[in-house]
DNA sequence: CCATTTAAAGACTAAATACTCTTAAATCTT
DNA sequence: AAGATTTAAGAGTATTTAGTCTTTAAATGG
C-alpha cells in the first residue's frame, strides 16, 4: 500500500503529536521508541521538513517538531510528501491517460474507492489520531500494549 | 497499489476473456497486443496456471486459456495469486498483530476502506469487465482507442 | 576556542521488484 | 525421426526501495 518510508513517517509524526510539547524531539528518541532505524528515519523526516510539515533544529536541545498544530496536519500531507500523489491518480490497470474521457473498464469503480481513501486521509489529522490514542490507549509501536503500558 | 506483475496479469487475463474463444492463445499474441514483455508475461501467466486460474498447453496451437468460465474468475483471485493476501490484511501503519483486539489508531477506518476494496475485487468478474469493454468500447491496451479501433 | 550534541548530505550496501536471456520439455506437423 | 512451435524453468541483469555508514554543518555549553 504505502512504502515503508511513508509508514515510518506517519508513525513518527504521530508520535511527536502525542508528546504534545513545544520542544524539539531528537530523532534518536523517536527511532528508539518506534524501533525504526535512526539513519533511515532521519532521511524520512528530512523529507517532511523539506515539505514544511515538520521543523528541525540542530545541536543540543535540537531535534524535530511539528511545523504547525497537529489539527492542521493530516495524513494525506505526509503520504503525498513521501510517496507522491500517484496513488491517488494512477489507473489501477496502469493505462496512461485513463480517465472519464478514455476510461479503463475498472475506472469508475476504482475511482470511487480511491476517493474514499483520499477522503479518509484528508480528514485524518494528527490531532484526531493522537486523541484516539490517549483516549483508548491505542498503540503506534510494535510492542505489546498501548503507549501508557510499562516499557512504552 | 498492485505490483506490475499483478497489473499485467489482470490485463492479460482480461484480454483472453474478451477473445471469448475456446482455443489456447499464445502468450506472444497477448504480449504483442498489450505491449508487455513476452518473457515477463510468461512468468506471470505461469503463476496464474499454477493457481488454476488459467490453463496452458505447449506446442503448435498451444498457449493459454481461462481455466473456467469468465463469470467464475474475479479480480481478487488474480490479485491474490500474484501479490498475495497481505494487501487485504496488513495494518496501514504496519504494526504486527493490529486488529480489533489491539488496534492501531487507524485500524477501524482503514478496515472499512479495505473491505470495500476487497468487495469490489470480489464482485468484479472477467465476464463483467469483458462485457463492459465490448459495450462501451473501453480499452485494456495503452494505445489510443478502444479494442475495436484500428490497430487494436 | 573546543568538545559535544544534534540534523543534513551523500556515498554505500542489501533486498525486493522488474525485467531479460538461455535452455529444456512438450506437442504438433511432416 | 526431424524440425517447428510453444510453455516451463531457471539463471542472470537492471532498477527501485530499504537501510547503513561516514562526513559535514549547525548549534550549545564550558
Tab-separated table of N, CA, C and O in Angstrom, chain A residues 1-2 4 7-8 10-11 14 75 87 92-99 102-107 109-110 112-113 116-117 120-121 124 129 132-133 138-145, chain B residues 1-2 4 7-8 10-11 14 75 87 92-99 102-107 109-110 112-113 116-117 120-121 124 129 132-133 138-145:
chain	number	residue	atom	x	y	z
A	1	UNK	N	0.840	-1.206	0.000
A	1	UNK	CA	0.000	0.000	0.000
A	1	UNK	C	0.878	1.261	0.000
A	1	UNK	O	1.111	1.855	-1.025
A	2	UNK	N	1.341	1.642	1.215
A	2	UNK	CA	2.302	2.739	1.291
A	2	UNK	C	3.699	2.144	1.380
A	2	UNK	O	3.867	0.996	1.806
A	4	UNK	N	7.493	1.737	2.977
A	4	UNK	CA	7.961	1.676	4.367
A	4	UNK	C	8.268	3.090	4.862
A	4	UNK	O	7.902	3.463	5.979
A	7	UNK	N	5.093	4.842	5.873
A	7	UNK	CA	4.549	4.312	7.123
A	7	UNK	C	5.359	4.818	8.320
A	7	UNK	O	4.798	5.259	9.329
A	8	UNK	N	6.690	4.777	8.178
A	8	UNK	CA	7.542	5.272	9.262
A	8	UNK	C	7.321	6.767	9.478
A	8	UNK	O	7.308	7.244	10.616
A	10	UNK	N	4.574	8.468	8.922
A	10	UNK	CA	3.290	8.634	9.600
A	10	UNK	C	3.437	8.334	11.090
A	10	UNK	O	2.992	9.114	11.941
A	11	UNK	N	4.077	7.207	11.386
A	11	UNK	CA	4.233	6.822	12.791
A	11	UNK	C	5.031	7.854	13.571
A	11	UNK	O	4.670	8.219	14.698
A	14	UNK	N	3.093	11.062	14.110
A	14	UNK	CA	2.063	10.813	15.113
A	14	UNK	C	2.668	10.727	16.511
A	14	UNK	O	2.108	11.264	17.478
A	75	UNK	N	-3.091	13.153	7.413
A	75	UNK	CA	-2.328	12.018	6.910
A	75	UNK	C	-1.943	12.177	5.445
A	75	UNK	O	-0.840	11.791	5.037
A	87	UNK	N	-0.562	7.517	-6.180
A	87	UNK	CA	-1.502	6.568	-5.567
A	87	UNK	C	-2.944	7.022	-5.744
A	87	UNK	O	-3.857	6.202	-5.857
A	92	UNK	N	-5.762	1.788	-12.102
A	92	UNK	CA	-5.448	0.534	-11.440
A	92	UNK	C	-4.889	-0.483	-12.431
A	92	UNK	O	-4.176	-1.409	-12.049
A	93	UNK	N	-5.186	-0.318	-13.704
A	93	UNK	CA	-4.610	-1.186	-14.741
A	93	UNK	C	-3.383	-0.529	-15.375
A	93	UNK	O	-2.845	-1.023	-16.358
A	94	UNK	N	-2.977	0.628	-14.800
A	94	UNK	CA	-1.770	1.332	-15.215
A	94	UNK	C	-1.819	1.803	-16.671
A	94	UNK	O	-0.784	1.894	-17.328
A	95	UNK	N	-3.002	2.116	-17.157
A	95	UNK	CA	-3.121	2.615	-18.526
A	95	UNK	C	-2.938	4.129	-18.528
A	95	UNK	O	-3.610	4.834	-17.787
A	96	UNK	N	-2.008	4.624	-19.345
A	96	UNK	CA	-1.779	6.070	-19.382
A	96	UNK	C	-3.009	6.805	-19.898
A	96	UNK	O	-3.664	6.354	-20.829
A	97	UNK	N	-3.315	7.906	-19.268
A	97	UNK	CA	-4.426	8.738	-19.728
A	97	UNK	C	-5.796	8.213	-19.377
A	97	UNK	O	-6.797	8.734	-19.841
A	98	UNK	N	-5.838	7.175	-18.550
A	98	UNK	CA	-7.139	6.648	-18.140
A	98	UNK	C	-7.878	7.722	-17.350
A	98	UNK	O	-7.327	8.351	-16.456
A	99	UNK	N	-9.115	7.953	-17.679
A	99	UNK	CA	-9.926	8.965	-17.015
A	99	UNK	C	-11.329	8.904	-17.578
A	99	UNK	O	-11.658	7.956	-18.301
A	102	UNK	N	-11.257	8.550	-21.490
A	102	UNK	CA	-10.879	7.244	-22.048
A	102	UNK	C	-10.664	6.274	-20.901
A	102	UNK	O	-9.537	5.953	-20.569
A	103	UNK	N	-11.743	5.832	-20.277
A	103	UNK	CA	-11.615	5.000	-19.085
A	103	UNK	C	-11.223	3.565	-19.391
A	103	UNK	O	-11.507	3.055	-20.467
A	104	UNK	N	-10.571	2.948	-18.423
A	104	UNK	CA	-10.366	1.506	-18.479
A	104	UNK	C	-11.628	0.888	-17.878
A	104	UNK	O	-12.426	1.591	-17.257
A	105	UNK	N	-11.827	-0.409	-18.037
A	105	UNK	CA	-13.089	-0.992	-17.571
A	105	UNK	C	-13.282	-0.974	-16.059
A	105	UNK	O	-14.375	-1.252	-15.574
A	106	UNK	N	-12.241	-0.631	-15.310
A	106	UNK	CA	-12.411	-0.563	-13.859
A	106	UNK	C	-12.404	0.874	-13.358
A	106	UNK	O	-12.519	1.114	-12.158
A	107	UNK	N	-12.242	1.818	-14.256
A	107	UNK	CA	-12.040	3.206	-13.865
A	107	UNK	C	-13.085	3.740	-12.885
A	107	UNK	O	-12.743	4.246	-11.819
A	109	UNK	N	-15.386	2.302	-10.946
A	109	UNK	CA	-15.443	1.645	-9.640
A	109	UNK	C	-14.213	1.967	-8.805
A	109	UNK	O	-14.302	2.211	-7.606
A	110	UNK	N	-13.056	1.945	-9.460
A	110	UNK	CA	-11.815	2.195	-8.725
A	110	UNK	C	-11.742	3.638	-8.233
A	110	UNK	O	-11.258	3.924	-7.139
A	112	UNK	N	-14.075	5.457	-7.231
A	112	UNK	CA	-14.882	5.596	-6.031
A	112	UNK	C	-14.083	5.206	-4.789
A	112	UNK	O	-14.019	5.945	-3.807
A	113	UNK	N	-13.454	4.040	-4.854
A	113	UNK	CA	-12.636	3.565	-3.734
A	113	UNK	C	-11.523	4.574	-3.432
A	113	UNK	O	-11.274	4.938	-2.289
A	116	UNK	N	-12.654	7.608	-1.619
A	116	UNK	CA	-12.921	7.349	-0.208
A	116	UNK	C	-11.617	7.274	0.571
A	116	UNK	O	-11.511	7.789	1.685
A	117	UNK	N	-10.638	6.641	-0.047
A	117	UNK	CA	-9.329	6.512	0.587
A	117	UNK	C	-8.728	7.908	0.797
A	117	UNK	O	-8.261	8.242	1.883
A	120	UNK	N	-10.584	9.809	3.490
A	120	UNK	CA	-10.209	9.350	4.825
A	120	UNK	C	-8.895	9.998	5.261
A	120	UNK	O	-8.789	10.528	6.367
A	121	UNK	N	-7.910	9.974	4.370
A	121	UNK	CA	-6.603	10.534	4.722
A	121	UNK	C	-6.655	12.042	4.893
A	121	UNK	O	-5.894	12.616	5.672
A	124	UNK	N	-8.217	12.747	8.334
A	124	UNK	CA	-7.493	12.178	9.467
A	124	UNK	C	-6.344	13.103	9.858
A	124	UNK	O	-5.331	13.172	9.170
A	129	UNK	N	-5.898	11.536	15.579
A	129	UNK	CA	-5.274	10.247	15.870
A	129	UNK	C	-4.695	10.236	17.277
A	129	UNK	O	-4.850	9.273	18.027
A	132	UNK	N	-7.334	9.875	19.843
A	132	UNK	CA	-7.804	8.500	19.865
A	132	UNK	C	-6.836	7.612	20.650
A	132	UNK	O	-7.244	6.730	21.397
A	133	UNK	N	-5.551	7.862	20.468
A	133	UNK	CA	-4.531	7.067	21.143
A	133	UNK	C	-4.645	7.205	22.660
A	133	UNK	O	-4.691	6.216	23.384
A	138	UNK	N	-4.416	3.317	22.610
A	138	UNK	CA	-4.007	2.582	21.410
A	138	UNK	C	-2.493	2.668	21.253
A	138	UNK	O	-1.824	3.370	22.006
A	139	UNK	N	-1.978	1.959	20.287
A	139	UNK	CA	-0.532	1.906	20.169
A	139	UNK	C	-0.059	2.365	18.791
A	139	UNK	O	-0.770	2.246	17.791
A	140	UNK	N	1.141	2.890	18.753
A	140	UNK	CA	1.782	3.179	17.471
A	140	UNK	C	3.135	2.496	17.417
A	140	UNK	O	3.882	2.640	16.485
A	141	UNK	N	3.436	1.738	18.451
A	141	UNK	CA	4.691	0.976	18.452
A	141	UNK	C	4.367	-0.494	18.179
A	141	UNK	O	3.215	-0.890	18.182
A	142	UNK	N	5.430	-1.278	17.936
A	142	UNK	CA	5.228	-2.688	17.619
A	142	UNK	C	5.152	-3.541	18.881
A	142	UNK	O	4.965	-4.746	18.815
A	143	UNK	N	5.293	-2.920	20.050
A	143	UNK	CA	5.322	-3.696	21.293
A	143	UNK	C	3.931	-4.145	21.730
A	143	UNK	O	2.946	-3.980	21.022
A	144	UNK	N	3.850	-4.691	22.917
A	144	UNK	CA	2.633	-5.389	23.329
A	144	UNK	C	1.420	-4.507	23.615
A	144	UNK	O	0.345	-4.718	23.092
A	145	UNK	N	1.604	-3.538	24.499
A	145	UNK	CA	0.439	-2.774	24.935
A	145	UNK	C	0.297	-1.427	24.260
A	145	UNK	O	0.749	-1.217	23.145
B	1	UNK	N	0.141	0.510	-5.656
B	1	UNK	CA	-1.046	-0.270	-5.287
B	1	UNK	C	-0.803	-1.759	-5.536
B	1	UNK	O	-0.463	-2.487	-4.630
B	2	UNK	N	-0.982	-2.188	-6.778
B	2	UNK	CA	-0.625	-3.553	-7.142
B	2	UNK	C	0.754	-3.533	-7.790
B	2	UNK	O	1.179	-2.515	-8.328
B	4	UNK	N	3.540	-4.498	-10.709
B	4	UNK	CA	3.437	-4.520	-12.169
B	4	UNK	C	2.971	-5.892	-12.635
B	4	UNK	O	2.106	-6.014	-13.504
B	7	UNK	N	-0.742	-6.210	-12.267
B	7	UNK	CA	-1.465	-5.424	-13.260
B	7	UNK	C	-1.409	-6.102	-14.625
B	7	UNK	O	-2.426	-6.222	-15.323
B	8	UNK	N	-0.224	-6.596	-14.980
B	8	UNK	CA	-0.085	-7.289	-16.258
B	8	UNK	C	-0.931	-8.561	-16.273
B	8	UNK	O	-1.542	-8.903	-17.282
B	10	UNK	N	-3.689	-9.123	-14.612
B	10	UNK	CA	-5.092	-8.724	-14.755
B	10	UNK	C	-5.403	-8.388	-16.205
B	10	UNK	O	-6.400	-8.863	-16.775
B	11	UNK	N	-4.528	-7.591	-16.808
B	11	UNK	CA	-4.764	-7.173	-18.194
B	11	UNK	C	-4.778	-8.374	-19.139
B	11	UNK	O	-5.638	-8.473	-20.021
B	14	UNK	N	-7.850	-10.540	-18.686
B	14	UNK	CA	-8.993	-9.833	-19.250
B	14	UNK	C	-8.967	-9.883	-20.772
B	14	UNK	O	-10.002	-10.075	-21.425
B	75	UNK	N	-11.451	-10.588	-10.028
B	75	UNK	CA	-10.177	-9.873	-9.934
B	75	UNK	C	-9.370	-10.276	-8.706
B	75	UNK	O	-8.145	-10.393	-8.763
B	87	UNK	N	-2.165	-7.401	1.201
B	87	UNK	CA	-2.811	-6.124	0.912
B	87	UNK	C	-4.149	-6.008	1.635
B	87	UNK	O	-4.579	-4.913	2.003
B	92	UNK	N	-2.274	-0.576	8.194
B	92	UNK	CA	-1.775	0.518	7.368
B	92	UNK	C	-0.543	1.160	8.007
B	92	UNK	O	0.280	1.757	7.320
B	93	UNK	N	-0.387	1.018	9.308
B	93	UNK	CA	0.812	1.521	9.989
B	93	UNK	C	1.830	0.397	10.182
B	93	UNK	O	2.848	0.557	10.846
B	94	UNK	N	1.508	-0.777	9.600
B	94	UNK	CA	2.423	-1.913	9.571
B	94	UNK	C	2.748	-2.444	10.981
B	94	UNK	O	3.826	-2.976	11.216
B	95	UNK	N	1.811	-2.315	11.892
B	95	UNK	CA	2.015	-2.844	13.237
B	95	UNK	C	1.592	-4.303	13.277
B	95	UNK	O	0.475	-4.632	12.892
B	96	UNK	N	2.479	-5.179	13.744
B	96	UNK	CA	2.145	-6.600	13.791
B	96	UNK	C	1.013	-6.851	14.778
B	96	UNK	O	0.970	-6.253	15.851
B	97	UNK	N	0.089	-7.707	14.401
B	97	UNK	CA	-0.994	-8.078	15.295
B	97	UNK	C	-2.083	-7.033	15.444
B	97	UNK	O	-2.963	-7.166	16.290
B	98	UNK	N	-2.032	-5.998	14.610
B	98	UNK	CA	-3.089	-4.985	14.662
B	98	UNK	C	-4.412	-5.636	14.286
B	98	UNK	O	-4.506	-6.347	13.300
B	99	UNK	N	-5.417	-5.398	15.068
B	99	UNK	CA	-6.735	-5.977	14.820
B	99	UNK	C	-7.702	-5.426	15.848
B	99	UNK	O	-7.357	-4.498	16.575
B	102	UNK	N	-6.050	-5.424	19.458
B	102	UNK	CA	-5.029	-4.404	19.716
B	102	UNK	C	-4.902	-3.504	18.499
B	102	UNK	O	-3.934	-3.605	17.757
B	103	UNK	N	-5.872	-2.631	18.302
B	103	UNK	CA	-5.893	-1.823	17.076
B	103	UNK	C	-4.897	-0.669	17.093
B	103	UNK	O	-4.540	-0.168	18.158
B	104	UNK	N	-4.457	-0.285	15.915
B	104	UNK	CA	-3.711	0.961	15.778
B	104	UNK	C	-4.761	2.062	15.634
B	104	UNK	O	-5.936	1.758	15.402
B	105	UNK	N	-4.385	3.327	15.773
B	105	UNK	CA	-5.406	4.388	15.753
B	105	UNK	C	-6.133	4.551	14.422
B	105	UNK	O	-7.129	5.266	14.355
B	106	UNK	N	-5.649	3.896	13.364
B	106	UNK	CA	-6.352	3.997	12.092
B	106	UNK	C	-7.085	2.712	11.736
B	106	UNK	O	-7.714	2.620	10.669
B	107	UNK	N	-6.976	1.724	12.595
B	107	UNK	CA	-7.481	0.390	12.253
B	107	UNK	C	-8.932	0.374	11.768
B	107	UNK	O	-9.234	-0.142	10.688
B	109	UNK	N	-11.041	2.720	10.699
B	109	UNK	CA	-11.316	3.437	9.450
B	109	UNK	C	-10.697	2.730	8.244
B	109	UNK	O	-11.302	2.632	7.183
B	110	UNK	N	-9.480	2.252	8.441
B	110	UNK	CA	-8.796	1.610	7.320
B	110	UNK	C	-9.449	0.282	6.959
B	110	UNK	O	-9.547	-0.072	5.774
B	112	UNK	N	-12.466	-0.420	6.991
B	112	UNK	CA	-13.658	-0.148	6.178
B	112	UNK	C	-13.278	-0.004	4.703
B	112	UNK	O	-13.865	-0.634	3.835
B	113	UNK	N	-12.271	0.831	4.450
B	113	UNK	CA	-11.809	1.037	3.079
B	113	UNK	C	-11.349	-0.293	2.467
B	113	UNK	O	-11.700	-0.638	1.345
B	116	UNK	N	-14.126	-2.526	1.441
B	116	UNK	CA	-14.768	-2.075	0.207
B	116	UNK	C	-13.918	-2.439	-1.001
B	116	UNK	O	-14.426	-2.861	-2.035
B	117	UNK	N	-12.621	-2.282	-0.831
B	117	UNK	CA	-11.683	-2.617	-1.898
B	117	UNK	C	-11.796	-4.106	-2.207
B	117	UNK	O	-11.908	-4.512	-3.366
B	120	UNK	N	-15.069	-4.954	-3.880
B	120	UNK	CA	-15.069	-4.572	-5.287
B	120	UNK	C	-14.361	-5.639	-6.123
B	120	UNK	O	-14.873	-6.086	-7.155
B	121	UNK	N	-13.193	-6.064	-5.665
B	121	UNK	CA	-12.430	-7.040	-6.433
B	121	UNK	C	-13.114	-8.403	-6.458
B	121	UNK	O	-12.975	-9.162	-7.418
B	124	UNK	N	-15.950	-8.184	-9.023
B	124	UNK	CA	-15.543	-7.847	-10.387
B	124	UNK	C	-15.078	-9.099	-11.108
B	124	UNK	O	-13.990	-9.607	-10.844
B	129	UNK	N	-16.177	-7.399	-16.680
B	129	UNK	CA	-15.265	-6.425	-17.277
B	129	UNK	C	-15.287	-6.534	-18.799
B	129	UNK	O	-15.326	-5.528	-19.510
B	132	UNK	N	-18.318	-4.984	-20.247
B	132	UNK	CA	-18.199	-3.527	-20.208
B	132	UNK	C	-17.325	-3.020	-21.357
B	132	UNK	O	-17.601	-1.996	-21.966
B	133	UNK	N	-16.268	-3.784	-21.614
B	133	UNK	CA	-15.345	-3.389	-22.682
B	133	UNK	C	-16.047	-3.362	-24.031
B	133	UNK	O	-15.983	-2.372	-24.772
B	138	UNK	N	-14.344	0.152	-24.380
B	138	UNK	CA	-13.284	0.565	-23.469
B	138	UNK	C	-11.982	-0.117	-23.881
B	138	UNK	O	-11.963	-0.967	-24.767
B	139	UNK	N	-10.933	0.265	-23.215
B	139	UNK	CA	-9.625	-0.242	-23.630
B	139	UNK	C	-8.909	-0.955	-22.488
B	139	UNK	O	-9.098	-0.648	-21.316
B	140	UNK	N	-8.070	-1.904	-22.858
B	140	UNK	CA	-7.175	-2.523	-21.891
B	140	UNK	C	-5.734	-2.407	-22.376
B	140	UNK	O	-4.815	-2.888	-21.761
B	141	UNK	N	-5.550	-1.760	-23.512
B	141	UNK	CA	-4.202	-1.533	-24.045
B	141	UNK	C	-3.818	-0.085	-23.783
B	141	UNK	O	-4.646	0.730	-23.397
B	142	UNK	N	-2.528	0.211	-24.000
B	142	UNK	CA	-2.048	1.571	-23.759
B	142	UNK	C	-2.235	2.456	-24.984
B	142	UNK	O	-1.894	3.621	-24.965
B	143	UNK	N	-2.792	1.907	-26.058
B	143	UNK	CA	-2.918	2.699	-27.297
B	143	UNK	C	-4.073	3.696	-27.227
B	143	UNK	O	-4.701	3.874	-26.190
B	144	UNK	N	-4.353	4.320	-28.354
B	144	UNK	CA	-5.268	5.459	-28.347
B	144	UNK	C	-6.738	5.132	-28.109
B	144	UNK	O	-7.383	5.715	-27.258
B	145	UNK	N	-7.284	4.211	-28.885
B	145	UNK	CA	-8.723	3.996	-28.813
B	145	UNK	C	-9.120	2.776	-28.029
B	145	UNK	O	-8.407	2.338	-27.137
